[in-house]
Coordinates of C-alpha atoms in Angstrom, one line a residue:
X1 CA 20.8 -10.0 40.8
X2 CA 22.7 -13.3 40.9
X3 CA 19.8 -15.1 39.2
X4 CA 19.6 -12.3 36.6
X5 CA 23.3 -12.5 35.9
X6 CA 23.1 -16.2 35.5
X7 CA 20.3 -15.8 32.9
X8 CA 22.1 -13.1 31.0
X9 CA 25.3 -15.1 31.0
X10 CA 23.5 -18.0 29.3
X11 CA 21.8 -15.7 26.9
X12 CA 25.1 -14.0 26.0
X13 CA 26.6 -17.3 25.2
X14 CA 23.8 -17.9 22.7
X15 CA 23.3 -14.5 21.1
X16 CA 26.7 -12.8 21.0
X17 CA 28.6 -13.9 17.9
X18 CA 31.6 -16.2 18.3
X19 CA 35.0 -15.1 16.9
X20 CA 34.6 -17.5 14.0
X21 CA 31.3 -15.9 13.0
X22 CA 32.8 -12.5 13.3
X23 CA 35.9 -13.4 11.2
X24 CA 33.7 -14.9 8.5
X25 CA 31.5 -11.9 8.3
X26 CA 34.5 -9.5 8.2
X27 CA 36.0 -11.6 5.3
X28 CA 32.8 -11.5 3.3
X29 CA 32.3 -7.8 4.0
X30 CA 35.9 -7.0 2.9
X31 CA 35.4 -8.9 -0.3
X32 CA 32.2 -7.0 -1.1
X33 CA 33.8 -3.7 -0.3
X34 CA 36.7 -4.5 -2.7
X35 CA 34.2 -5.4 -5.4
X36 CA 32.4 -2.2 -4.8
X37 CA 35.6 -0.1 -5.1
X38 CA 36.3 -1.9 -8.4
X39 CA 32.9 -0.9 -9.7
X40 CA 33.3 2.7 -8.5
X41 CA 36.6 2.9 -10.5
X42 CA 34.6 2.5 -13.7
X43 CA 32.4 5.5 -13.0
X44 CA 33.1 9.0 -14.3
X45 CA 32.8 10.4 -10.7
X46 CA 34.5 9.8 -7.4
X47 CA 33.0 7.9 -4.6
X48 CA 34.0 5.7 -1.7
X49 CA 32.4 2.8 0.2
X50 CA 31.7 2.4 3.9
X51 CA 30.3 -0.5 5.8
X52 CA 27.6 0.6 8.3
X53 CA 25.0 -1.0 10.6
X54 CA 25.2 -3.5 13.4
X55 CA 27.6 -5.9 11.5
X56 CA 30.0 -3.0 11.1
X57 CA 29.9 -2.2 14.8
X58 CA 29.9 -5.8 16.2
X59 CA 26.4 -5.4 17.6
X60 CA 24.5 -8.0 15.6
X61 CA 22.7 -11.0 17.1
X62 CA 24.3 -14.2 16.3
X63 CA 22.8 -15.7 13.2
X64 CA 21.8 -12.4 11.7
X65 CA 23.4 -12.2 8.2
X66 CA 23.0 -8.6 7.0
X67 CA 25.8 -6.6 5.4
X68 CA 25.1 -2.9 4.7
X69 CA 27.4 -1.0 2.3
X70 CA 26.9 2.6 1.6
X71 CA 28.5 4.2 -1.5
X72 CA 29.1 7.9 -0.8
X73 CA 29.0 10.3 -3.7
X74 CA 29.9 14.0 -3.7
X75 CA 27.3 16.1 -2.0
X76 CA 26.8 18.2 -5.2
X77 CA 25.9 15.2 -7.4
X78 CA 22.3 15.5 -8.4
X79 CA 19.7 12.9 -7.4
X80 CA 19.2 11.5 -10.9
X81 CA 23.0 10.8 -11.3
X82 CA 23.3 9.4 -7.8
X83 CA 20.5 6.9 -8.5
X84 CA 22.1 6.0 -11.9
X85 CA 25.6 5.5 -10.6
X86 CA 24.4 3.9 -7.4
X87 CA 22.3 1.3 -9.2
X88 CA 25.2 0.7 -11.6
X89 CA 27.5 -0.1 -8.7
X90 CA 24.9 -2.2 -7.0
X91 CA 24.2 -4.4 -10.0
X92 CA 27.9 -4.8 -10.7
X93 CA 28.6 -6.0 -7.1
X94 CA 25.3 -8.0 -6.8
X95 CA 24.6 -9.2 -10.4
X96 CA 21.6 -11.3 -9.2
X97 CA 20.3 -8.6 -6.9
X98 CA 17.1 -6.6 -7.3
X99 CA 16.1 -3.0 -6.8
X100 CA 14.2 -1.8 -3.8
X101 CA 13.2 1.7 -2.9
X102 CA 13.7 3.6 0.4
X103 CA 14.0 7.4 -0.3
X104 CA 15.6 6.4 -3.6
X105 CA 16.4 3.1 -5.3
X106 CA 19.2 0.8 -4.1
X107 CA 20.2 -2.8 -4.8
X108 CA 19.5 -5.7 -2.5
X109 CA 20.9 -9.2 -3.0
X110 CA 22.7 -12.1 -1.4
X111 CA 26.4 -13.1 -1.3
X112 CA 27.7 -16.3 0.3
X113 CA 24.6 -16.6 2.4
X114 CA 24.5 -13.0 3.6
X115 CA 21.8 -10.5 2.8
X116 CA 23.5 -7.4 1.3
X117 CA 22.1 -3.9 0.9
X118 CA 24.2 -1.6 -1.4
X119 CA 22.9 1.9 -0.9
X120 CA 24.0 5.1 -2.6
X121 CA 24.2 8.3 -0.5
X122 CA 25.6 11.8 -0.5
X123 CA 28.9 12.4 1.3
X124 CA 27.6 15.5 3.2
X125 CA 29.7 17.4 5.7
X126 CA 27.3 17.0 8.7
X127 CA 24.0 15.1 9.3
X128 CA 22.3 18.5 9.2
X129 CA 23.3 18.9 5.5
X130 CA 21.2 16.0 4.3
X131 CA 20.2 15.7 0.7
X132 CA 18.2 12.5 1.6
X133 CA 17.5 10.7 4.8
X134 CA 20.0 7.9 4.1
X135 CA 22.8 10.4 4.1
X136 CA 22.8 10.4 7.9
X137 CA 23.5 6.7 8.3
X138 CA 27.3 6.9 8.1
X139 CA 27.2 9.6 10.8
X140 CA 25.2 7.2 13.0
X141 CA 27.9 4.5 12.5
X142 CA 30.8 6.9 13.2
X143 CA 29.1 8.2 16.4
X144 CA 28.5 4.7 17.9
X145 CA 31.7 3.1 16.7
X146 CA 33.7 5.8 18.6
X147 CA 31.8 5.1 21.9
X148 CA 30.8 1.5 22.1
X149 CA 33.5 -0.7 23.8
X150 CA 33.3 -4.5 23.7
X151 CA 31.3 -4.8 26.9
X152 CA 28.7 -2.3 25.7
X153 CA 28.5 -3.9 22.3
X154 CA 27.7 -7.2 24.0
X155 CA 25.0 -5.5 26.0
X156 CA 23.6 -4.0 22.8
X157 CA 23.3 -7.6 21.5
X158 CA 21.5 -8.6 24.7
X159 CA 19.1 -5.7 24.3
X160 CA 18.4 -6.5 20.7
X161 CA 17.8 -10.2 21.5
X162 CA 15.4 -9.1 24.3
X163 CA 13.4 -6.8 22.0
X164 CA 13.3 -9.4 19.3
X165 CA 12.0 -11.9 21.8
X166 CA 9.2 -9.7 23.0
X167 CA 8.2 -8.6 19.5
X168 CA 9.2 -5.0 19.9
X169 CA 12.3 -4.8 17.6
X170 CA 12.2 -3.3 14.2
X171 CA 11.6 0.3 12.9
X172 CA 9.5 -0.8 9.9
X173 CA 6.0 0.7 9.9
X174 CA 4.4 -2.7 10.5
X175 CA 6.2 -3.3 13.7
X176 CA 6.7 0.3 14.9
X177 CA 9.3 -1.0 17.4
X178 CA 12.8 -0.1 18.5
X179 CA 15.3 0.4 15.6
X180 CA 18.9 -0.9 16.0
X181 CA 20.2 2.6 16.2
X182 CA 17.7 3.5 18.9
X183 CA 18.6 0.4 20.9
X184 CA 22.3 1.1 20.7
X185 CA 21.8 4.7 21.8
X186 CA 19.8 3.7 24.8
X187 CA 22.3 1.1 25.9
X188 CA 25.1 3.7 25.5
X189 CA 23.1 6.4 27.3
X190 CA 22.1 4.2 30.3
X191 CA 25.4 2.4 30.5
X192 CA 24.4 -1.2 29.7
X193 CA 21.5 -3.6 29.3
X194 CA 20.7 -4.0 33.0
X195 CA 20.7 -0.3 33.7
X196 CA 18.4 0.1 30.7
X197 CA 15.8 -2.3 31.9
X198 CA 16.1 -0.9 35.4
X199 CA 15.5 2.5 34.1
X200 CA 12.7 1.5 31.8
X201 CA 10.6 -0.2 34.4
X202 CA 10.0 3.2 36.1
X203 CA 9.5 5.4 33.0
X204 CA 6.5 7.7 32.9
X205 CA 6.1 8.7 29.2
X206 CA 6.9 11.1 27.8
X207 CA 10.5 10.2 28.5
X208 CA 13.3 12.2 26.9
X209 CA 17.0 11.6 26.4
X210 CA 19.3 14.0 24.6
X211 CA 22.8 12.5 24.5
X212 CA 24.5 15.6 23.2
X213 CA 22.2 18.1 24.9
X214 CA 21.6 19.9 21.7
X215 CA 17.8 19.5 20.8
X216 CA 16.6 22.3 18.6
X217 CA 12.8 21.4 18.8
X218 CA 10.3 19.7 21.0
X219 CA 8.7 16.3 20.2
X220 CA 5.3 14.9 20.9
X221 CA 6.2 11.2 21.2
X222 CA 6.1 8.8 24.2
X223 CA 9.9 8.2 24.0
X224 CA 12.2 10.9 22.7
X225 CA 15.9 10.2 22.0
X226 CA 17.3 13.2 20.2
X227 CA 19.7 12.1 17.4
X228 CA 23.2 13.0 18.6
X229 CA 24.1 13.7 14.9
X230 CA 20.9 15.7 14.1
X231 CA 19.3 18.0 16.8
X232 CA 16.1 18.2 14.9
X233 CA 15.3 14.4 14.8
X234 CA 13.8 12.0 17.3
X235 CA 15.3 8.6 16.8
X236 CA 12.3 7.0 18.5
X237 CA 9.7 8.7 16.4
X238 CA 8.5 5.4 14.8
X239 CA 8.1 3.6 18.2
X240 CA 4.5 3.1 19.1
X241 CA 3.1 3.7 22.6
X242 CA 2.1 0.0 22.7
X243 CA 5.7 -1.2 22.0
X244 CA 7.1 1.2 24.6
X245 CA 4.6 -0.2 27.1
X246 CA 5.5 -3.8 26.0
X247 CA 9.2 -3.1 26.7
X248 CA 8.4 -1.7 30.2
X249 CA 6.2 -4.7 31.0
X250 CA 8.9 -7.2 30.1
X251 CA 11.6 -5.2 31.7
X252 CA 9.7 -5.5 35.0
X253 CA 9.1 -9.2 34.4
X254 CA 12.7 -9.8 33.8
X255 CA 13.9 -8.0 36.9
X256 CA 11.2 -9.6 39.1
X257 CA 11.6 -13.1 37.8
X258 CA 14.7 -13.6 35.6
X259 CA 14.1 -16.0 32.8
X260 CA 15.5 -16.7 29.3
X261 CA 11.9 -16.8 27.9
X262 CA 11.7 -13.1 26.9
X263 CA 14.8 -13.6 24.8
X264 CA 13.1 -16.4 22.7
X265 CA 11.0 -15.0 19.9
X266 CA 7.4 -16.4 19.8
X267 CA 6.5 -18.5 16.8
X268 CA 2.7 -18.7 17.0
X269 CA 1.0 -21.5 15.1
X270 CA -1.9 -20.4 13.0
X271 CA -5.4 -20.9 14.2
X272 CA -7.5 -23.2 12.0
X273 CA -11.2 -22.6 11.3
X274 CA -12.3 -24.8 14.2
X275 CA -10.1 -22.8 16.6
X276 CA -11.7 -19.6 15.4
X277 CA -15.2 -20.9 15.9
X278 CA -14.3 -22.1 19.4
X279 CA -13.3 -18.5 20.3
X280 CA -16.4 -17.1 18.7
X281 CA -18.6 -19.5 20.7
X282 CA -16.8 -18.6 24.0
X283 CA -16.9 -14.8 23.4
X284 CA -20.5 -14.5 22.1
X285 CA -19.5 -11.4 20.1
X286 CA -20.0 -10.8 16.4
X287 CA -16.9 -10.6 14.3
X288 CA -16.9 -8.8 11.0
X289 CA -14.2 -8.6 8.4
X290 CA -13.7 -6.6 5.2
X291 CA -11.3 -8.5 3.0
X292 CA -9.7 -7.1 -0.2
X293 CA -6.6 -7.4 -2.4
X294 CA -3.6 -5.8 -0.7
X295 CA -2.3 -2.9 -2.6
X296 CA 1.0 -3.8 -4.4
X297 CA 3.2 -1.5 -2.3
X298 CA 6.1 -2.0 0.1
X299 CA 5.2 -2.8 3.7
X300 CA 6.2 0.7 4.9
X301 CA 3.6 2.2 2.6
X302 CA 1.0 -0.6 3.1
X303 CA 0.7 -0.7 6.9
X304 CA 0.1 3.0 7.6
X305 CA -2.6 2.9 5.0
X306 CA -4.2 -0.2 6.5
X307 CA -4.1 1.4 10.0
X308 CA -5.7 4.6 8.7
X309 CA -8.4 2.6 6.9
X310 CA -9.0 0.5 10.1
X311 CA -9.4 3.7 12.1
X312 CA -11.9 5.0 9.6
X313 CA -14.0 1.8 9.6
X314 CA -14.0 1.6 13.4
X315 CA -15.2 5.2 13.7
X316 CA -17.9 4.4 11.2
X317 CA -19.0 1.3 13.1
X318 CA -19.1 3.1 16.4
X319 CA -20.9 6.1 15.1
X320 CA -23.7 3.8 13.9
X321 CA -24.0 2.1 17.2
X322 CA -22.2 -1.2 16.5
X323 CA -19.8 -0.8 19.5
X324 CA -16.4 -2.2 18.4
X325 CA -14.8 -4.2 21.2
X326 CA -11.4 -4.6 19.5
X327 CA -10.1 -4.4 15.9
X328 CA -7.0 -5.0 13.9
X329 CA -5.6 -4.8 10.4
X330 CA -4.3 -8.1 9.0
X331 CA -2.5 -9.5 6.0
X332 CA -1.9 -12.9 4.7
X333 CA 1.9 -12.3 4.8
X334 CA 2.1 -12.2 8.6
X335 CA 3.6 -15.1 10.6
X336 CA 6.8 -17.0 10.4
X337 CA 7.0 -17.0 6.6
X338 CA 6.0 -13.4 6.0
X339 CA 9.5 -12.5 4.9
X340 CA 9.0 -14.8 1.9
X341 CA 6.8 -12.4 0.0
X342 CA 4.5 -9.5 0.1
X343 CA 0.8 -9.5 1.1
X344 CA -1.7 -10.6 -1.4
X345 CA -4.9 -10.1 0.7
X346 CA -5.6 -7.8 3.6
X347 CA -8.4 -7.7 6.1
X348 CA -9.9 -5.1 8.4
X349 CA -11.2 -7.2 11.3
X350 CA -13.4 -6.0 14.1
X351 CA -15.2 -7.7 16.9
X352 CA -18.5 -6.1 17.8
X353 CA -20.6 -6.0 21.0
X354 CA -23.7 -5.1 18.9
X355 CA -24.3 -6.4 15.4
X356 CA -27.9 -5.3 14.9
X357 CA -29.6 -2.1 15.8
X358 CA -33.3 -1.1 16.1
X359 CA -35.0 0.5 13.1
X360 CA -35.0 3.9 14.8
X361 CA -32.3 5.9 16.6
X362 CA -32.8 8.5 19.3
X363 CA -31.5 12.0 18.9
X364 CA -31.6 14.2 22.0
X365 CA -31.8 17.9 21.8
X366 CA -30.9 20.5 24.5
X367 CA -33.1 21.0 27.6
X368 CA -36.2 23.1 26.8
X369 CA -35.0 25.7 29.3
X370 CA -32.0 26.5 27.1
X371 CA -34.3 28.7 25.0
X372 CA -32.2 29.6 22.0
X373 CA -30.6 26.2 21.3
X374 CA -33.8 24.3 22.2
X375 CA -35.9 26.4 19.8
X376 CA -33.4 25.9 17.0
X377 CA -33.5 22.1 17.6
X378 CA -37.3 22.0 17.8
X379 CA -37.8 24.1 14.6
X380 CA -35.3 22.0 12.6
X381 CA -37.5 19.0 13.2
X382 CA -41.0 20.4 13.6
X383 CA -41.6 20.7 9.9
X384 CA -40.1 17.3 9.1
X385 CA -42.7 15.5 7.0
X386 CA -40.8 12.2 7.0
X387 CA -43.4 9.7 8.4
X388 CA -40.5 7.6 9.8
X389 CA -39.6 10.5 12.2
X390 CA -41.2 10.5 15.7
X391 CA -41.3 13.9 17.4
X392 CA -40.0 16.2 18.3
X393 CA -41.5 15.5 21.7
X394 CA -40.5 16.2 25.3
X395 CA -38.8 13.4 27.3
X396 CA -37.9 14.6 30.8
X397 CA -36.7 18.2 30.4
X398 CA -35.5 18.1 26.8
X399 CA -36.6 17.7 23.2
X400 CA -36.1 14.4 21.6
X401 CA -36.7 12.9 18.1
X402 CA -36.5 9.3 16.9
X403 CA -35.5 8.9 13.3
X404 CA -35.2 5.9 11.0
X405 CA -31.7 4.4 11.2
X406 CA -29.7 4.3 8.0
X407 CA -28.3 0.9 8.7
X408 CA -29.7 -1.7 11.1
X409 CA -27.0 -4.4 10.5
X410 CA -23.3 -4.3 10.4
X411 CA -23.4 -6.1 7.0
X412 CA -25.6 -3.4 5.5
X413 CA -23.1 -0.8 6.6
X414 CA -19.9 -2.5 5.5
X415 CA -21.4 -3.3 2.1
X416 CA -22.7 0.2 1.6
X417 CA -21.0 3.2 -0.1
X418 CA -20.9 4.8 3.3
X419 CA -18.2 2.4 4.4
X420 CA -16.0 3.5 1.5
X421 CA -16.5 7.1 2.4
X422 CA -14.5 6.9 5.6
X423 CA -10.8 8.0 5.6
X424 CA -9.2 5.2 3.8
X425 CA -5.6 5.0 2.7
X426 CA -5.2 6.1 -0.9
X427 CA -4.1 2.8 -2.4
X428 CA -6.4 0.8 -0.1
X429 CA -9.4 2.9 -1.3
X430 CA -9.0 1.5 -4.8
X431 CA -9.0 -2.1 -3.7
X432 CA -11.7 -1.5 -1.1
X433 CA -14.3 -1.1 -3.9
X434 CA -14.0 -4.9 -4.6
X435 CA -14.2 -6.0 -1.0
X436 CA -15.8 -9.1 0.5
X437 CA -17.7 -8.7 3.8
X438 CA -17.7 -11.6 6.3
X439 CA -19.9 -11.5 9.4
X440 CA -20.2 -14.0 12.2
X441 CA -19.1 -17.6 11.8
X442 CA -18.1 -16.9 8.1
X443 CA -14.9 -15.2 9.4
X444 CA -13.6 -18.7 10.2
X445 CA -12.9 -19.1 6.5
X446 CA -10.1 -16.6 6.9
X447 CA -8.1 -19.1 8.9
X448 CA -6.1 -20.7 6.1
X449 CA -4.6 -17.3 5.0
X450 CA -4.8 -15.3 8.2
X451 CA -4.3 -17.9 10.9
X452 CA -1.4 -16.2 12.6
X453 CA -2.9 -12.8 13.0
X454 CA -6.1 -14.4 14.1
X455 CA -4.3 -16.3 16.9
X456 CA -2.6 -13.0 17.9
X457 CA -6.1 -11.4 18.0
X458 CA -7.9 -14.1 20.0
X459 CA -5.0 -15.1 22.2
X460 CA -3.4 -11.7 23.0
X461 CA -0.4 -11.3 25.4
X462 CA 1.6 -8.3 26.5

């Protein structure tokens, strides 16, 4: 434990904001809040402004520069007016800002080097009275602000730095990791960062925490943390099983061999085409990629559609005997610079154990002794006049037929209409029609645009 405390002490010195950083943020946030109140005064309705999020609670990692301001309008204000007035305030406070969309539009911009979100919401009485999902955020802030002391706040910062370092932080639907609110609730519930990792190393999912003991439903997720402000919501619903397992792995590693390494985010260099070919030569598998224009939607809409499309393609490949070893969805916006802009191209990438199949496929029927089912199978093929069908005949104790295979190569399948008939995401389906198919060494040409996800694919780690 002495080694662990020494490591955590050094990490704290680096990741917990210094007083000067805190004072500067408070000054800028206060100035923005005052400008927001001035903009509200010009509206024909009443509203107030509240700062929320980690920078409001003192739980941000040093260097993060996010300020979240929520403008609360009367709960009876209709959605159209809330959007109109909320955007008017946002543009008045952030004249160079731009509109983004969560459950409804809000304004995002910068001020004195800080990234600022100015979000309208309804001032509802309880989190259970939501008009939209963002209405619960001020309740989250109030709940945690009343319970996190300085020591616990510093431990929250440690936990966030740890989760960022291992690549499991962020509730966006690309990452499917731990949200800031979830992280803070876990630190609060377990009593600190060390108790959290000590507890996590022994979790056997599903794991459930209910801080207020008020859950009103059951949840089918690997980790359940019932929202203390909303008994019907699991705060960890977005968290993937893989990221929960990743957290457990690194929790065990940290406790067994304390090191600052897990607190340092990886910055993978992209693979070049030669690197990709080296991996292909070593693995002796056949890679295949379907590449298309990424739909022009936000990441939280794009990634679920890419994953759904990948699942569909993998099922189609396996059903046709191409035996997928591993697969992943990719975009050209991944990597260190991915925050600089949205994806332009996307790829569904699979590594295959088998890339070519015989011209015929075997279809086994039931044992001949199973009279009713065996007769049905036999009769369904006995009158088949297709010259490419062999049988039905008896092999061992059952009826068998061998029929012409629809696709003998992976390229034939991926270029066919059948590949587009799998369950694709709605926007992906439109772009998929103009896809490019790359098989074998040709996938190395993806390296200039997809080098980072290709490295993550071919050099995986926990």
